[in-house]
Amino acid sequence: MSGSASSSKNSCSCCLPLFSSSIGRKWIVALTGIVLVLFVIGHLIGNLSIFLGPDAINAYALFLQGLGEILWVIRLFLLACVVLHIWFTITLWRENMKARPQKYAVKNDLQTTSYARLMRLSGLVVLAFVLFHLAEFTWQAFTPEYKTWVDAQGRHDVYRMVIAGFSSPFVSGFYILAIGLLAMHLSHGIASLFQTLGITTAKMRPVFEKGGRTLAWVIFAGYVSIPLAVFFGLLRYPAAACSLCH
Ligand code: HEM
């Protein structure tokens, strides 16, 4: 988190200390950020199973579906993290704006402002992307026939669905753009959360910054490898069996 956030005037004494102090709210943003980074890494590892072939990714998707109620608990927990992360980011930003007496034109402030702008903008695009992504692959709202695709073993054919989805250069282009913004968000956010949690020392700061950037771009490379592999025909589905695929 960047900038100095003042304690909120309208904080309520009956609330948990975590919610009612500026530091507490920063901690919530940082802790929910960690959960979301872990989800992004876990989801990437699961998605990369597509390179092992249809059986691997379809079995993985079936395993997730088989979790039943546990999957819903995980989904609700993730949703709560997304809501808290966004809500407290906005709250802290508004506190910062109120605490700032004037728009001063020193370089440091400009850097802080453009950093905050980048984090907000990239965060919003990632949110829009996740909603589009859910509509496409989880709710299958754009192509309802995805729901009927099953493999030889009767499992939902996620392999075919992903290849069909990325057969559109527009969809792939949007994914690559959004994942690039996600990487920018993470590249700043990961180092920042170590600072919020007070783990960073002056000596360790460059290490966390470099580590955060490296992790963010490894995540980027992993995710974009899938649409790129479809685009270059490395991942394909027999054309005769799928009119939407290559
Ligand atoms: C190449 C990139 C990606 C691919 C191929 C991909 C693939 C998928 C697929 C196939 C599903 C549906 C699983 C099923 O219902 O069986 C899914 C769900 C999901 N994806 Fe992705 N994904 C990608 C990137 C991302 C990114 C970058 C994020 C987050 C920033 C993300 C967040 C989610 C979420 C939140 C769900 C819903 C999980 C659930 O409710 O079960 N995905 N993804």
Coordinates of C-alpha atoms and ligand atoms in Angstrom, one line a residue:
M1 CA 0.0 0.0 0.0
S2 CA 1.3 3.4 -0.8
G3 CA 0.7 6.9 0.6
S4 CA -0.3 7.8 4.2
A5 CA -3.8 7.0 5.1
S6 CA -5.3 8.8 8.1
S7 CA -7.5 7.1 10.7
S8 CA -11.1 7.3 9.5
K9 CA -13.3 9.8 11.3
N10 CA -16.3 7.6 10.9
S11 CA -14.7 4.5 12.3
C12 CA -17.0 2.7 14.8
S13 CA -15.8 1.6 18.2
C14 CA -18.0 -1.5 18.2
C15 CA -16.2 -2.9 15.0
L16 CA -13.2 -5.1 15.1
P17 CA -10.0 -3.1 15.5
L18 CA -8.9 -4.5 12.1
F19 CA -11.8 -2.7 10.4
S20 CA -11.7 0.5 12.4
S21 CA -8.1 1.6 12.0
S22 CA -6.2 2.6 8.9
I23 CA -3.5 0.1 9.6
G24 CA -6.1 -2.6 10.1
R25 CA -7.7 -1.8 6.7
K26 CA -4.3 -1.9 5.1
W27 CA -3.8 -5.3 6.6
I28 CA -7.1 -6.5 5.2
V29 CA -6.1 -5.4 1.7
A30 CA -2.7 -7.1 2.1
L31 CA -4.1 -10.4 3.6
T32 CA -6.9 -10.6 1.0
G33 CA -4.2 -9.8 -1.7
I34 CA -2.2 -12.8 -0.5
V35 CA -5.2 -15.1 -0.8
L36 CA -5.9 -13.8 -4.3
V37 CA -2.3 -14.2 -5.4
L38 CA -2.4 -17.8 -4.1
F39 CA -5.6 -18.5 -6.0
V40 CA -4.0 -17.0 -9.2
I41 CA -1.0 -19.3 -8.8
G42 CA -3.2 -22.4 -8.0
H43 CA -5.5 -21.7 -11.0
L44 CA -2.5 -21.3 -13.2
I45 CA -1.0 -24.7 -12.2
G46 CA -4.4 -26.3 -12.8
N47 CA -4.7 -24.6 -16.2
L48 CA -1.2 -25.6 -17.3
S49 CA -2.4 -29.3 -17.1
I50 CA -3.9 -28.5 -20.5
F51 CA -0.4 -29.1 -22.0
L52 CA -0.7 -32.7 -20.7
G53 CA -3.7 -33.3 -23.0
P54 CA -7.5 -33.5 -22.7
D55 CA -7.5 -36.2 -20.1
A56 CA -5.4 -34.2 -17.6
I57 CA -7.4 -31.0 -17.7
N58 CA -10.8 -32.7 -17.9
A59 CA -9.9 -34.9 -14.9
Y60 CA -8.8 -31.8 -13.0
A61 CA -12.1 -30.0 -13.8
L62 CA -14.0 -33.1 -12.7
F63 CA -12.0 -33.3 -9.4
L64 CA -12.9 -29.6 -8.7
Q65 CA -16.6 -30.2 -9.5
G66 CA -16.4 -33.3 -7.2
L67 CA -15.5 -31.1 -4.3
G68 CA -19.2 -30.2 -4.1
E69 CA -19.9 -28.1 -1.0
I70 CA -16.2 -27.5 -0.3
L71 CA -15.9 -25.9 -3.7
W72 CA -18.8 -23.5 -2.8
V73 CA -17.1 -22.6 0.5
I74 CA -13.9 -21.9 -1.4
R75 CA -15.8 -19.8 -4.0
L76 CA -17.6 -17.8 -1.3
F77 CA -14.3 -17.2 0.6
L78 CA -12.6 -16.0 -2.6
L79 CA -15.6 -13.7 -3.3
A80 CA -15.4 -12.3 0.2
C81 CA -11.7 -11.6 -0.4
V82 CA -12.4 -9.9 -3.7
V83 CA -15.1 -7.7 -2.1
L84 CA -13.0 -6.8 1.0
H85 CA -9.9 -6.1 -1.1
I86 CA -11.8 -3.7 -3.4
W87 CA -13.9 -2.1 -0.6
F88 CA -10.9 -1.4 1.7
T89 CA -8.8 -0.2 -1.2
I90 CA -11.5 2.4 -2.1
T91 CA -11.9 3.3 1.6
L92 CA -8.1 3.9 2.0
W93 CA -7.9 5.9 -1.2
R94 CA -10.8 8.1 0.0
E95 CA -9.1 8.6 3.3
N96 CA -5.8 9.5 1.6
M97 CA -7.6 12.1 -0.6
K98 CA -9.3 13.7 2.4
A99 CA -6.0 13.7 4.4
R100 CA -4.1 15.5 1.5
P101 CA -4.3 19.2 2.1
Q102 CA -3.3 20.4 -1.4
K103 CA -2.2 18.9 -4.6
Y104 CA 1.5 19.4 -4.2
A105 CA 3.7 19.1 -7.2
V106 CA 6.7 17.3 -5.8
K107 CA 8.0 14.3 -7.7
N108 CA 7.4 11.8 -4.9
D109 CA 3.7 12.7 -4.8
L110 CA 3.4 12.4 -8.6
Q111 CA 4.9 9.0 -8.4
T112 CA 2.6 8.0 -5.6
T113 CA -0.4 9.3 -7.6
S114 CA 0.5 7.5 -10.8
Y115 CA 1.2 4.3 -8.8
A116 CA -2.3 4.5 -7.1
R117 CA -3.9 5.3 -10.5
L118 CA -2.2 2.3 -12.1
M119 CA -3.3 0.0 -9.2
R120 CA -6.9 1.2 -9.5
L121 CA -7.1 1.0 -13.2
S122 CA -5.4 -2.4 -13.5
G123 CA -7.6 -3.6 -10.6
L124 CA -10.8 -2.5 -12.4
V125 CA -9.8 -4.1 -15.7
V126 CA -8.9 -7.4 -13.9
L127 CA -12.3 -7.3 -12.3
A128 CA -14.0 -6.8 -15.6
F129 CA -11.9 -9.6 -17.1
V130 CA -12.8 -12.0 -14.3
L131 CA -16.5 -11.3 -14.8
F132 CA -16.1 -11.9 -18.6
H133 CA -14.1 -15.0 -17.9
L134 CA -16.7 -16.4 -15.5
A135 CA -19.5 -15.7 -18.1
E136 CA -17.4 -17.4 -20.8
F137 CA -16.0 -20.5 -19.1
T138 CA -17.9 -21.0 -15.8
W139 CA -21.5 -19.9 -16.7
Q140 CA -20.9 -20.6 -20.5
A141 CA -23.3 -17.7 -21.2
F142 CA -21.8 -16.7 -24.6
T143 CA -21.7 -20.2 -26.1
P144 CA -24.3 -22.3 -24.3
E145 CA -23.3 -25.4 -26.4
Y146 CA -20.1 -25.6 -24.3
K147 CA -22.4 -27.1 -21.6
T148 CA -23.2 -30.1 -23.9
W149 CA -19.5 -30.9 -24.7
V150 CA -18.4 -34.1 -23.0
D151 CA -15.4 -36.3 -23.7
A152 CA -15.3 -40.0 -24.3
Q153 CA -15.6 -40.7 -20.6
G154 CA -18.6 -38.4 -20.2
R155 CA -16.7 -35.6 -18.4
H156 CA -17.2 -31.9 -19.3
D157 CA -14.8 -31.3 -22.1
V158 CA -12.9 -28.3 -20.7
Y159 CA -10.0 -29.0 -23.1
R160 CA -12.2 -28.5 -26.1
M161 CA -14.0 -25.5 -24.5
V162 CA -10.7 -23.7 -23.8
I163 CA -9.4 -24.3 -27.4
A164 CA -12.7 -23.1 -28.9
G165 CA -12.7 -20.0 -26.6
F166 CA -9.1 -19.0 -27.6
S167 CA -9.8 -19.7 -31.3
S168 CA -11.2 -16.2 -31.4
P169 CA -8.2 -13.8 -31.8
F170 CA -10.4 -11.1 -30.1
V171 CA -11.0 -13.2 -27.0
S172 CA -7.3 -14.2 -26.9
G173 CA -6.2 -10.6 -27.4
F174 CA -8.4 -9.4 -24.5
Y175 CA -7.1 -12.2 -22.3
I176 CA -3.5 -11.3 -23.0
L177 CA -4.1 -7.6 -22.4
A178 CA -6.0 -8.3 -19.1
I179 CA -3.4 -10.8 -17.9
G180 CA -0.7 -8.2 -18.7
L181 CA -2.6 -5.7 -16.5
L182 CA -3.0 -8.4 -13.8
A183 CA 0.8 -8.9 -13.9
M184 CA 1.4 -5.1 -13.5
H185 CA -1.0 -5.0 -10.6
L186 CA 0.8 -8.0 -9.0
S187 CA 4.2 -6.7 -9.8
H188 CA 3.6 -3.6 -7.6
G189 CA 1.1 -5.2 -5.2
I190 CA 3.3 -8.1 -4.0
A191 CA 6.2 -5.9 -2.9
S192 CA 3.7 -3.5 -1.4
L193 CA 2.0 -6.1 0.7
F194 CA 5.3 -7.1 2.3
Q195 CA 5.8 -3.5 3.3
T196 CA 2.2 -3.2 4.7
L197 CA 2.8 -6.4 6.8
G198 CA 6.0 -4.8 8.1
I199 CA 8.2 -7.6 6.8
T200 CA 10.3 -5.4 4.6
T201 CA 13.6 -3.9 5.9
A202 CA 15.6 -1.2 3.9
K203 CA 18.0 -4.0 2.9
M204 CA 15.3 -6.5 1.9
R205 CA 13.1 -4.0 0.1
P206 CA 14.8 -4.3 -3.4
V207 CA 14.8 -8.1 -3.0
F208 CA 11.0 -8.1 -2.4
E209 CA 10.5 -5.7 -5.2
K210 CA 12.5 -7.8 -7.6
G211 CA 10.9 -11.0 -6.3
G212 CA 7.4 -9.5 -6.7
R213 CA 8.1 -8.4 -10.3
T214 CA 9.6 -11.7 -11.2
L215 CA 6.7 -13.7 -9.8
A216 CA 4.2 -11.4 -11.5
W217 CA 5.8 -11.9 -14.9
V218 CA 6.2 -15.7 -14.4
I219 CA 2.5 -15.8 -13.8
F220 CA 1.9 -13.7 -16.9
A221 CA 4.1 -16.0 -19.0
G222 CA 2.3 -19.1 -17.7
Y223 CA -1.2 -17.8 -18.4
V224 CA -0.5 -16.3 -21.8
S225 CA 1.2 -19.5 -22.9
I226 CA -2.3 -21.1 -23.3
P227 CA -3.9 -18.6 -25.8
L228 CA -0.6 -18.4 -27.6
A229 CA -0.3 -22.2 -27.9
V230 CA -3.8 -22.3 -29.3
F231 CA -3.0 -19.4 -31.7
F232 CA 0.1 -21.2 -33.0
G233 CA -1.6 -24.5 -33.3
L234 CA 0.4 -26.2 -30.6
L235 CA -2.8 -27.0 -28.7
R236 CA -5.6 -28.1 -31.0
Y237 CA -8.7 -30.2 -31.2
P238 CA -9.6 -32.3 -34.2
A239 CA -11.2 -29.8 -36.6
A240 CA -13.8 -32.3 -37.8
A241 CA -15.0 -32.7 -34.2
C242 CA -15.3 -29.0 -33.4
S243 CA -16.6 -26.3 -35.7
L244 CA -15.5 -23.6 -33.2
C245 CA -11.9 -24.9 -32.9
H246 CA -8.9 -24.7 -35.2
Ligands
HEM1 C1 -5.2 -18.6 -20.0 C2 -5.8 -18.1 -19.0 C3 -7.0 -18.9 -18.3 C4 -7.6 -20.0 -18.6 C5 -7.4 -21.0 -19.8 C6 -8.6 -20.3 -17.6 C7 -9.5 -21.3 -17.6 C8 -10.6 -21.5 -16.7 C9 -11.6 -22.5 -16.8 C10 -11.7 -23.5 -17.9 C11 -12.5 -22.2 -15.8 C12 -13.8 -23.0 -15.6 C13 -13.5 -24.3 -14.8 C14 -14.8 -25.1 -14.7 O1 -15.8 -24.6 -14.4 O2 -14.6 -26.3 -15.0 C15 -12.0 -21.1 -15.1 C16 -12.7 -20.6 -14.0 C17 -12.2 -19.5 -13.3 N1 -11.1 -18.7 -13.5 FE1 -9.8 -19.0 -15.1 N2 -8.6 -19.2 -16.7 C18 -7.6 -18.4 -17.1 C19 -7.2 -17.2 -16.4 C20 -7.7 -16.7 -15.2 C21 -7.2 -15.6 -14.5 C22 -6.0 -14.7 -14.9 C23 -8.1 -15.4 -13.4 C24 -8.0 -14.4 -12.3 C25 -7.4 -13.3 -12.3 C26 -9.0 -16.5 -13.4 C27 -10.1 -16.7 -12.5 C28 -11.0 -17.7 -12.6 C29 -12.1 -17.8 -11.7 C30 -12.4 -16.9 -10.4 C31 -12.8 -19.0 -12.1 C32 -14.1 -19.6 -11.4 C33 -13.6 -20.7 -10.5 C34 -14.9 -21.4 -9.9 O3 -15.8 -20.8 -9.5 O4 -14.9 -22.6 -9.9 N3 -8.8 -17.3 -14.6 N4 -10.9 -20.6 -15.6

